[in-house]
């Protein structure tokens, strides 16, 4: 058969019937209706036709000689390719036709001979439409499946990308977190992380009665000296080295953190008792006492350590750190390179200190200060040569407060500069009044204590100039008392200021000499006019009568450096006699007079006392 004439857009119907008449009739009806019709007289031809082109519909005669319609239908239904093709059985009216069987073997409908044309057409059209619909559904299904597959693939892809994105974000986030929780210089945990760890430890202590811990607060002693003299790069290098050395004193489970500046925090967990923390502190101080070999310098740096015991009753981790900090300040006050264990009484003191600080701020605003004056006596003439101005605080409820109590607080808070400038102004003002009084011995001088803190104030010289100018005093009669810490802290910058003061003829006195750390070589390189021997040495003079302690040596030092010697805290006639014997130039102390109010100064001068 030649099928090339087959129109691919026309539906293709295969008629299988052994009766050529039937074939012809059916074929002509259907062809007229616009179908491609092919004919087969038996199973063999039907097979060939199907294999060549798959028909859209098969009209199948049941009664055929060799292979009957049931069998052919069954065979077609068994093949995958042909299983879907609808089969309509053809039967003669008088045939013994088993309809049930026809449907069971896969037939979809039947028509009977003689043919009712309209009926044949309707049945054929129905089946073709059904098949077309089925195929369409199939196609749609396949398409749908394909789309689902495609979408699934896309979704999976998107999911994978999302997953990768999440991971990379998590990484970034943990990096950011890491930066936020660590100190960039040393790489150690920072204050935030340290407080977190403290919080964990505190929570654990609240749950497990046997869990004990301690917090160490460590602050380097005089770190500023390194930064100021050797520069911040060296300071940074030193901080890294300190961090490393601290780590060597600790166990891997301990936490070491840099809390800021030159402060470190240590958390010791799971320790038996406070002695373990003390041992750690001692080990640290011992290790820190060894030199640090930096790239260009070898430096020494010790620290003060405060210890607080991790009590479960603490409400907040910050309080633990605060108490360790308070204890650290106590350690510093005891002299450097020490540790101190916090006890609750210290907290009370710290609160009082805070109150003092607040009161002091108000005192500066309300000008609650007074200046007392204590005479300084020349041991050559026995007469008053000048006065030292000593500040007092007239506290609204506490009465007169000693400078020993509030000057350190004023220094800590920066209030010292306002207070000290005011004292300088008041003292110079008084001096000018006294100097213009006829009974005043010539020349009377005034000594004013200058806090070390003032030297970091850029306009110190301007202020002194202004005060001298406004009060019209001779700068030669002004003496500024500085402590050894001034020349220890910041050598070069301080030297320049001191030299400037000296150029103005202002006298410079080293106060409390012998109590600080200054070396003789230091003293030599600063333009000082006098050494004021601290009262503790004057006191010991009597206890140690044969050699009179260190006082003779101190007077000797002053003389050899071309400076005067002033003895402080002279309380007895014997001390006075001894000092005279040693050729001490000046003396000051209760023996002559306690510090007195300004009104009493004139009275004292009027009596023109001589010792
Ligand atoms: P300082 O400069 O060494 O003053 C001497 C201190 O010894 C004064 O104490 C004085 O009252 C006391 N004193 C004098 N004679 C005797 C004595 O015979 N025996 C004993 N035991 N003590 C004697 P004050 O007035 O309490 O001052 C204490 C410190 O406060 C001063 O020591 C000084 O360092 C500081 N200070 C006082 N006024 C000022 C100030 O205006 N500015 C600054 N920065 N510091 C000041
Ligand atoms: Mg003084
Ligand atoms: Mg003194």
XYZ file of C-alpha atoms and ligand atoms in Angstrom:
659
model
C 0.000 0.000 0.000
C 1.090 3.461 -0.707
C 0.391 5.844 2.119
C 2.050 8.919 0.785
C -1.282 10.370 -0.180
C -2.246 10.321 3.506
C -3.024 13.724 4.783
C -1.264 14.068 8.129
C -3.942 16.478 9.421
C -6.751 14.117 8.666
C -7.764 11.464 11.171
C -6.732 8.013 10.076
C -9.153 5.134 10.332
C -8.261 1.505 9.714
C -11.100 -0.817 8.802
C -10.462 -4.516 9.263
C -13.111 -6.755 7.680
C -12.940 -9.917 5.595
C -15.887 -8.783 3.498
C -14.761 -6.445 0.680
C -18.298 -5.074 0.408
C -18.368 -3.965 3.955
C -14.996 -2.363 3.517
C -16.064 -0.464 0.498
C -19.290 0.841 1.993
C -17.726 1.977 5.230
C -14.718 3.398 3.481
C -16.744 5.512 1.133
C -18.914 6.924 3.930
C -15.933 7.858 6.040
C -13.808 9.164 3.225
C -16.668 11.408 2.279
C -16.651 12.724 5.795
C -13.002 13.726 5.383
C -11.132 10.873 7.097
C -8.148 8.965 5.777
C -9.417 5.464 5.474
C -7.318 2.350 5.096
C -8.618 -1.124 4.639
C -7.436 -4.554 5.740
C -9.047 -7.877 4.875
C -7.360 -9.883 7.563
C -5.050 -9.830 10.552
C -1.907 -9.881 8.442
C -2.900 -6.773 6.487
C -4.128 -5.070 9.626
C -0.762 -5.636 11.274
C 1.190 -4.262 8.322
C -1.082 -1.213 8.126
C -0.697 -0.478 11.812
C 3.032 -0.888 11.738
C 3.337 1.549 8.862
C 1.218 4.306 10.299
C -0.557 4.195 13.605
C -4.287 4.741 12.955
C -6.403 6.988 15.121
C -9.248 4.515 15.185
C -9.787 0.906 14.202
C -13.086 -0.499 12.989
C -12.775 -4.207 13.583
C -15.027 -6.975 12.308
C -15.551 -9.678 14.854
C -16.234 -12.611 12.604
C -13.183 -13.328 10.497
C -11.932 -16.724 9.275
C -8.426 -17.176 10.694
C -7.944 -14.724 13.523
C -11.151 -13.226 14.845
C -11.748 -9.633 15.954
C -11.527 -10.409 19.704
C -8.088 -11.845 19.275
C -6.866 -8.997 17.070
C -8.194 -6.473 19.543
C -6.477 -8.251 22.438
C -3.208 -8.271 20.556
C -3.428 -4.552 19.787
C -4.283 -3.787 23.395
C -1.282 -5.756 24.566
C 1.145 -3.691 22.516
C 2.252 -0.470 23.987
C 2.103 1.481 20.739
C -1.373 0.401 19.801
C -2.918 -0.028 23.227
C -4.426 3.439 23.154
C -6.060 3.216 19.754
C -9.821 2.934 20.183
C -11.346 -0.144 18.632
C -14.981 -0.217 17.500
C -16.278 -3.666 16.785
C -18.382 -4.415 13.704
C -20.886 -7.215 13.913
C -23.702 -8.527 11.851
C -27.106 -8.438 13.491
C -27.416 -12.151 13.228
C -23.969 -12.876 14.540
C -23.705 -14.456 17.897
C -22.080 -11.403 19.368
C -20.756 -11.357 22.855
C -20.833 -7.673 23.878
C -19.373 -8.291 27.278
C -16.420 -10.041 25.754
C -16.077 -7.238 23.221
C -15.656 -4.689 25.977
C -13.475 -6.974 28.100
C -10.893 -7.445 25.349
C -10.634 -3.640 25.033
C -13.300 -2.543 22.560
C -14.853 0.838 23.181
C -18.016 0.560 21.115
C -19.701 -1.511 18.442
C -21.725 -0.999 15.311
C -23.968 -3.504 13.634
C -24.526 -4.423 10.044
C -26.341 -3.399 8.044
C -24.938 -0.006 8.815
C -26.967 2.924 9.902
C -24.693 5.613 8.393
C -25.541 8.331 10.789
C -24.955 6.033 13.706
C -21.598 4.902 12.350
C -20.500 8.471 11.902
C -21.594 9.533 15.360
C -19.863 6.595 17.003
C -16.675 7.145 14.997
C -16.678 10.871 15.735
C -17.297 10.209 19.412
C -14.416 7.858 19.737
C -12.094 10.091 17.753
C -13.067 13.061 19.881
C -12.550 11.000 23.032
C -9.188 9.869 21.795
C -8.199 13.393 20.808
C -9.206 14.571 24.240
C -7.258 11.748 25.866
C -4.203 12.548 23.795
C -4.541 16.193 24.655
C -4.737 15.331 28.329
C -1.732 13.088 27.930
C 0.169 15.835 26.172
C -0.828 18.320 28.840
C 0.185 15.856 31.492
C 3.552 15.366 29.927
C 3.942 19.093 29.564
C 2.889 19.578 33.137
C 5.287 16.959 34.305
C 8.016 18.597 32.321
C 7.168 21.964 33.765
C 7.039 20.561 37.253
C 10.423 18.998 36.667
C 11.761 22.260 35.322
C 10.350 24.234 38.240
C 11.598 21.675 40.709
C 15.038 21.959 39.202
C 14.860 25.741 39.326
C 13.620 25.627 42.893
C 16.328 23.226 43.894
C 18.850 25.498 42.247
C 17.462 28.525 44.014
C 17.439 26.616 47.273
C 21.030 25.609 46.812
C 21.975 29.224 46.104
C 20.014 30.362 49.109
C 21.766 27.791 51.218
C 25.160 28.958 50.001
C 24.161 32.559 50.648
C 23.019 31.705 54.163
C 26.285 29.939 54.894
C 28.367 32.802 53.574
C 26.277 35.268 55.571
C 26.627 33.181 58.669
C 30.358 33.171 58.134
C 30.403 36.925 57.694
C 28.200 37.398 60.693
C 30.421 35.280 62.869
C 33.390 37.254 61.577
C 31.661 40.503 62.476
C 30.686 39.057 65.820
C 34.250 38.008 66.320
C 35.465 41.519 65.616
C 32.826 42.964 67.928
C 33.839 40.668 70.751
C 37.602 40.856 70.460
C 40.222 43.483 70.918
C 41.849 44.253 67.599
C 45.313 44.904 69.013
C 45.858 41.804 71.127
C 43.185 39.539 69.655
C 41.992 38.856 73.192
C 38.311 38.891 74.170
C 37.136 42.433 74.866
C 35.051 43.835 77.687
C 31.747 42.794 76.090
C 32.781 39.173 75.741
C 34.382 39.202 79.174
C 31.151 40.400 80.784
C 29.318 37.623 78.936
C 31.693 35.012 80.290
C 31.313 36.494 83.759
C 27.574 36.249 83.383
C 27.824 32.572 82.436
C 30.049 31.896 85.412
C 27.648 33.744 87.699
C 24.682 31.767 86.376
C 26.563 28.537 86.844
C 27.462 29.478 90.405
C 23.786 30.132 91.116
C 22.948 26.596 89.978
C 25.924 24.574 91.144
C 26.893 25.212 94.763
C 30.350 23.723 94.206
C 31.249 25.958 91.320
C 33.602 28.697 92.486
C 35.243 31.441 90.476
C 37.210 34.669 90.819
C 37.763 37.822 88.804
C 41.073 39.621 88.523
C 41.290 43.218 87.351
C 44.751 44.209 86.247
C 45.923 47.739 85.487
C 49.447 48.516 84.342
C 51.437 50.871 86.537
C 52.571 54.086 84.851
C 51.766 52.862 81.388
C 51.327 56.448 80.302
C 55.036 57.034 80.791
C 55.793 54.482 78.068
C 53.235 55.954 75.669
C 54.397 59.507 76.270
C 58.102 58.855 76.175
C 58.492 56.010 73.663
C 55.381 56.559 71.591
C 52.148 54.696 71.011
C 53.653 52.078 68.712
C 55.945 50.916 71.466
C 52.993 51.118 73.853
C 50.988 48.851 71.546
C 53.856 46.416 71.213
C 54.168 46.299 74.978
C 50.441 45.642 75.444
C 50.649 42.673 73.088
C 53.655 41.354 74.988
C 51.888 41.814 78.324
C 48.872 39.913 76.978
C 51.125 37.038 75.936
C 52.915 36.935 79.224
C 49.672 36.964 81.184
C 48.493 34.037 79.121
C 51.500 32.017 80.221
C 50.393 32.442 83.843
C 46.947 31.006 83.139
C 45.338 27.681 82.331
C 43.584 27.143 79.000
C 40.170 27.243 80.732
C 40.814 30.682 82.221
C 39.629 33.722 80.315
C 41.971 36.620 79.662
C 40.465 39.789 78.201
C 41.665 43.273 77.387
C 39.175 45.611 78.976
C 40.566 48.773 77.399
C 43.704 50.901 77.560
C 46.179 49.181 79.827
C 43.542 47.160 81.675
C 43.128 43.406 81.554
C 40.519 41.134 83.091
C 40.955 37.512 84.086
C 38.247 35.012 84.923
C 39.344 31.957 86.891
C 36.680 29.269 86.860
C 36.241 26.114 88.870
C 38.795 27.013 91.506
C 38.838 25.632 95.022
C 39.249 28.849 96.994
C 40.508 32.421 96.967
C 44.095 31.250 97.560
C 44.226 29.940 94.020
C 43.366 33.422 92.737
C 45.994 34.926 95.019
C 48.576 32.481 93.716
C 47.706 33.437 90.154
C 48.059 37.137 91.029
C 51.432 36.504 92.648
C 52.607 34.505 89.660
C 51.534 37.318 87.339
C 53.315 40.007 89.364
C 56.419 37.856 89.450
C 56.310 37.269 85.688
C 55.642 40.929 84.938
C 58.647 41.957 86.982
C 60.900 40.538 84.258
C 61.978 42.866 81.455
C 60.001 43.004 78.220
C 62.284 42.772 75.233
C 60.529 44.716 72.509
C 61.828 45.231 68.985
C 63.728 48.413 69.842
C 63.558 48.781 73.587
C 63.762 46.796 76.712
C 61.164 48.025 79.181
C 59.868 47.186 82.609
C 56.177 47.247 83.293
C 54.403 45.978 86.320
C 50.761 46.110 87.250
C 48.331 46.373 90.135
C 45.750 43.634 90.523
C 42.363 43.650 92.219
C 40.675 40.337 92.989
C 36.994 39.763 93.596
C 35.636 36.431 94.697
C 32.759 35.160 92.565
C 29.918 35.192 95.016
C 26.634 33.819 93.638
C 24.737 36.635 95.352
C 26.004 39.167 92.852
C 23.087 40.441 90.791
C 25.088 41.437 87.776
C 28.458 40.459 86.316
C 29.376 44.153 86.044
C 29.359 44.427 89.834
C 31.977 41.695 90.088
C 34.191 43.599 87.725
C 33.514 46.871 89.539
C 34.598 45.335 92.843
C 37.745 43.874 91.315
C 38.409 47.363 89.941
C 37.912 48.920 93.383
C 40.321 46.392 94.871
C 42.800 47.207 92.105
C 42.751 50.880 93.117
C 43.465 49.818 96.661
C 46.414 47.785 95.398
C 47.700 50.849 93.558
C 47.366 52.979 96.655
C 49.482 50.469 98.570
C 52.333 51.110 96.190
C 52.619 49.570 92.778
C 53.049 45.952 91.707
C 50.675 44.716 94.395
C 47.407 42.823 94.503
C 44.460 43.353 96.775
C 41.433 41.192 97.505
C 38.111 42.985 97.541
C 36.086 43.075 100.713
C 32.580 44.558 100.905
C 33.649 47.430 103.188
C 35.603 48.741 100.229
C 32.414 49.095 98.274
C 31.044 51.365 100.986
C 34.203 53.443 100.772
C 33.911 53.567 97.026
C 30.385 54.925 97.359
C 31.595 57.549 99.804
C 34.285 58.459 97.343
C 31.659 58.900 94.677
C 29.685 61.179 96.977
C 32.825 63.127 97.682
C 33.359 63.464 93.965
C 29.855 64.855 93.450
C 30.185 67.221 96.394
C 33.511 68.382 95.043
C 31.980 69.300 91.715
C 29.449 71.447 93.509
C 32.166 72.899 95.701
C 34.001 74.164 92.649
C 30.858 75.865 91.363
C 30.034 77.362 94.749
C 33.617 78.306 95.603
C 33.619 76.458 98.908
C 37.383 76.586 99.253
C 39.614 78.509 101.647
C 43.326 79.008 101.741
C 45.263 78.628 104.975
C 48.795 79.878 105.293
C 51.664 78.346 107.186
C 54.799 80.380 107.841
C 58.179 79.308 106.545
C 61.019 80.442 108.763
C 64.511 81.348 107.658
C 66.959 79.564 109.935
C 69.644 82.204 109.345
C 67.518 85.121 110.573
C 64.979 83.144 112.644
C 62.239 85.221 111.052
C 59.294 84.465 108.783
C 60.433 84.536 105.174
C 57.220 83.456 103.575
C 54.066 81.356 103.721
C 52.896 78.165 102.147
C 49.346 78.316 100.839
C 47.385 75.215 101.844
C 43.892 74.716 100.557
C 40.899 73.719 102.710
C 37.412 72.765 101.721
C 34.606 74.293 103.717
C 32.117 71.442 103.241
C 28.472 72.484 103.924
C 27.830 69.563 106.314
C 31.195 68.018 107.075
C 33.035 71.190 108.017
C 36.666 71.695 107.069
C 37.919 68.878 104.829
C 41.654 68.185 104.546
C 43.352 68.417 101.165
C 44.799 64.963 101.804
C 41.259 63.663 101.410
C 40.011 65.659 98.454
C 43.084 66.559 96.367
C 43.499 62.963 95.062
C 39.813 62.924 94.092
C 40.138 66.326 92.462
C 43.142 65.041 90.517
C 41.302 61.945 89.424
C 38.325 63.922 88.168
C 40.213 66.799 86.612
C 38.659 69.285 89.046
C 42.134 69.971 90.389
C 42.904 72.437 87.667
C 40.062 74.798 88.629
C 40.826 74.431 92.328
C 44.564 74.887 91.973
C 44.257 77.941 89.744
C 41.912 79.482 92.270
C 44.394 78.795 95.106
C 47.206 80.340 93.076
C 45.090 83.396 92.384
C 44.032 83.786 96.035
C 47.564 83.300 97.339
C 49.053 85.842 94.924
C 46.292 88.265 95.780
C 47.095 87.912 99.505
C 50.798 88.260 98.868
C 50.279 91.556 97.093
C 48.160 92.832 100.003
C 50.748 91.758 102.578
C 53.686 93.056 100.599
C 52.149 96.507 100.440
C 51.679 96.573 104.197
C 54.352 98.570 106.091
C 54.960 95.988 108.800
C 55.718 93.229 106.341
C 59.356 92.096 106.358
C 61.089 92.387 103.024
C 60.975 90.210 100.939
C 57.998 87.953 101.811
C 57.402 84.984 99.557
C 54.421 82.731 98.899
C 54.606 79.009 98.176
C 51.850 77.310 96.221
C 51.547 73.577 95.636
C 51.079 72.638 92.000
C 49.476 69.302 91.213
C 51.285 67.088 88.702
C 48.072 67.040 86.720
C 48.404 70.738 85.931
C 51.452 70.096 83.822
C 49.431 68.347 81.170
C 47.249 71.430 80.863
C 48.359 73.414 77.803
C 47.693 76.915 79.166
C 49.423 76.529 82.531
C 52.076 79.160 81.773
C 49.518 81.657 80.447
C 47.467 81.323 83.581
C 50.456 81.833 85.852
C 51.520 84.879 83.801
C 48.032 86.318 83.996
C 47.811 85.853 87.771
C 51.235 87.427 88.359
C 50.340 90.327 86.118
C 46.891 90.953 87.583
C 48.140 90.927 91.159
C 51.269 92.900 90.291
C 53.581 90.646 92.259
C 57.256 90.120 91.698
C 57.608 86.586 90.254
C 60.768 86.155 92.321
C 58.560 85.990 95.376
C 56.448 83.177 94.035
C 57.512 79.637 94.819
C 55.862 76.685 93.165
C 56.029 73.366 94.987
C 55.993 70.293 92.801
C 56.291 66.643 93.738
C 58.729 64.099 92.444
C 56.016 62.509 90.346
C 55.990 65.625 88.148
C 59.533 65.144 86.968
C 59.119 61.369 86.822
C 56.098 61.220 84.546
C 56.898 63.179 81.436
C 60.440 64.304 81.407
C 60.886 66.405 78.279
C 57.648 68.361 78.118
C 57.850 69.055 81.860
C 61.436 70.207 81.586
C 60.413 72.843 79.060
C 57.631 74.185 81.286
C 59.909 74.245 84.319
C 62.553 76.089 82.362
C 59.984 78.636 81.238
C 58.980 79.181 84.847
C 62.592 79.562 85.828
C 63.097 82.176 83.093
C 60.349 84.210 84.739
C 62.386 84.104 87.972
C 59.722 81.971 89.653
C 61.244 79.651 92.280
C 60.753 75.922 92.017
C 60.684 73.707 95.094
C 60.743 69.919 95.139
C 58.131 69.059 97.787
C 58.025 65.919 99.963
C 61.561 65.154 98.893
C 62.593 61.597 99.612
C 59.154 60.035 99.414
C 59.050 59.606 95.652
C 61.165 57.755 93.160
C 63.297 60.468 91.676
C 66.921 59.681 91.168
C 69.703 62.147 91.757
C 70.509 62.305 88.073
C 66.954 63.399 87.410
C 67.099 66.102 90.056
C 70.240 67.426 88.530
C 68.717 67.970 85.134
C 65.777 70.029 86.396
C 66.010 73.724 87.256
C 65.088 73.494 90.940
C 65.763 76.112 93.629
C 65.032 74.151 96.754
C 64.400 70.706 98.202
C 61.708 70.406 100.842
C 62.603 67.512 103.103
C 59.516 65.512 103.897
C 58.258 65.605 107.473
C 58.647 61.850 107.853
C 62.448 62.268 107.691
C 62.399 65.196 110.101
C 60.391 63.073 112.519
C 62.838 60.179 112.294
C 65.708 62.516 113.099
C 64.962 62.169 116.801
C 64.378 58.439 116.775
C 67.798 57.991 115.308
C 69.803 60.545 117.184
C 73.373 59.430 116.400
C 73.160 59.737 112.665
C 69.901 61.730 112.439
C 68.667 59.488 109.687
C 68.780 60.755 106.149
C 68.253 64.447 106.852
C 71.991 65.378 106.842
C 72.442 63.607 103.526
C 69.450 65.392 102.040
C 70.699 68.793 103.146
C 74.058 67.828 101.678
C 72.457 66.957 98.358
C 70.605 70.288 98.261
C 73.771 72.234 99.031
C 75.868 70.360 96.510
C 73.341 71.075 93.794
C 73.153 74.742 94.670
C 69.656 74.454 96.117
C 68.271 75.534 99.473
C 66.986 72.960 101.948
C 63.628 73.422 103.624
C 62.665 71.140 106.492
C 58.982 70.360 106.793
C 57.029 69.230 109.885
C 59.292 70.759 112.496
C 57.502 70.313 115.788
C 60.127 70.514 118.493
C 62.907 72.803 119.640
C 65.356 69.902 119.370
C 64.555 69.384 115.732
C 65.030 73.087 115.154
C 68.409 73.040 116.893
C 69.548 69.999 114.963
C 68.478 71.503 111.655
C 70.338 74.689 112.445
C 73.431 72.649 113.222
C 73.106 70.945 109.869
C 72.880 74.331 108.110
C 69.383 73.760 106.871
C 68.184 77.021 105.269
C 64.483 77.075 106.087
C 62.000 75.295 108.329
C 58.270 74.943 108.552
C 56.090 73.218 111.102
C 53.749 73.342 114.078
C 56.594 74.572 116.239
C 56.310 77.912 114.469
C 52.650 77.839 113.567
C 49.971 75.619 112.208
C 48.465 76.710 108.893
C 46.254 79.736 109.724
C 43.525 81.785 108.107
C 44.511 84.873 106.170
C 43.252 87.344 108.831
C 45.613 85.778 111.378
C 48.603 86.214 109.103
C 48.721 89.991 109.602
C 48.511 89.527 113.374
C 51.354 87.041 113.270
C 53.462 89.372 111.145
C 52.745 92.284 113.490
C 54.269 90.389 116.416
C 57.424 89.921 114.272
C 58.293 86.584 115.904
C 61.813 85.268 115.906
C 63.002 81.726 116.641
P 52.474 69.585 101.681
O 52.578 70.492 100.519
O 53.635 68.735 101.997
O 52.061 70.473 102.901
C 52.488 70.284 104.157
C 51.502 69.550 104.974
O 52.068 69.245 106.236
C 50.261 70.391 105.268
O 49.162 69.528 105.344
C 50.570 70.930 106.625
O 49.431 71.298 107.371
C 51.264 69.791 107.267
N 52.151 70.239 108.321
C 52.783 71.412 108.429
N 53.535 71.443 109.551
C 53.359 70.246 110.145
C 53.896 69.656 111.321
O 54.653 70.242 112.057
N 53.542 68.402 111.641
C 52.668 67.702 110.832
N 52.345 66.470 111.193
N 52.152 68.230 109.706
C 52.523 69.486 109.377
P 47.838 69.863 104.672
O 47.569 71.303 104.727
O 46.840 68.918 105.188
O 48.163 69.543 103.157
C 48.412 68.274 102.770
C 48.891 68.222 101.368
O 47.876 68.601 100.469
C 50.011 69.147 101.056
O 51.215 68.609 101.482
C 49.941 69.272 99.580
O 50.576 68.177 98.974
C 48.464 69.155 99.348
N 47.916 70.487 99.116
C 47.550 71.424 100.009
N 47.104 72.515 99.365
C 47.206 72.280 98.057
C 46.914 73.043 96.875
O 46.476 74.199 96.908
N 47.164 72.450 95.682
C 47.657 71.191 95.606
N 47.864 70.665 94.406
N 47.940 70.472 96.678
C 47.729 71.002 97.892
Mg 53.768 71.768 99.910
Mg 55.356 68.437 101.880
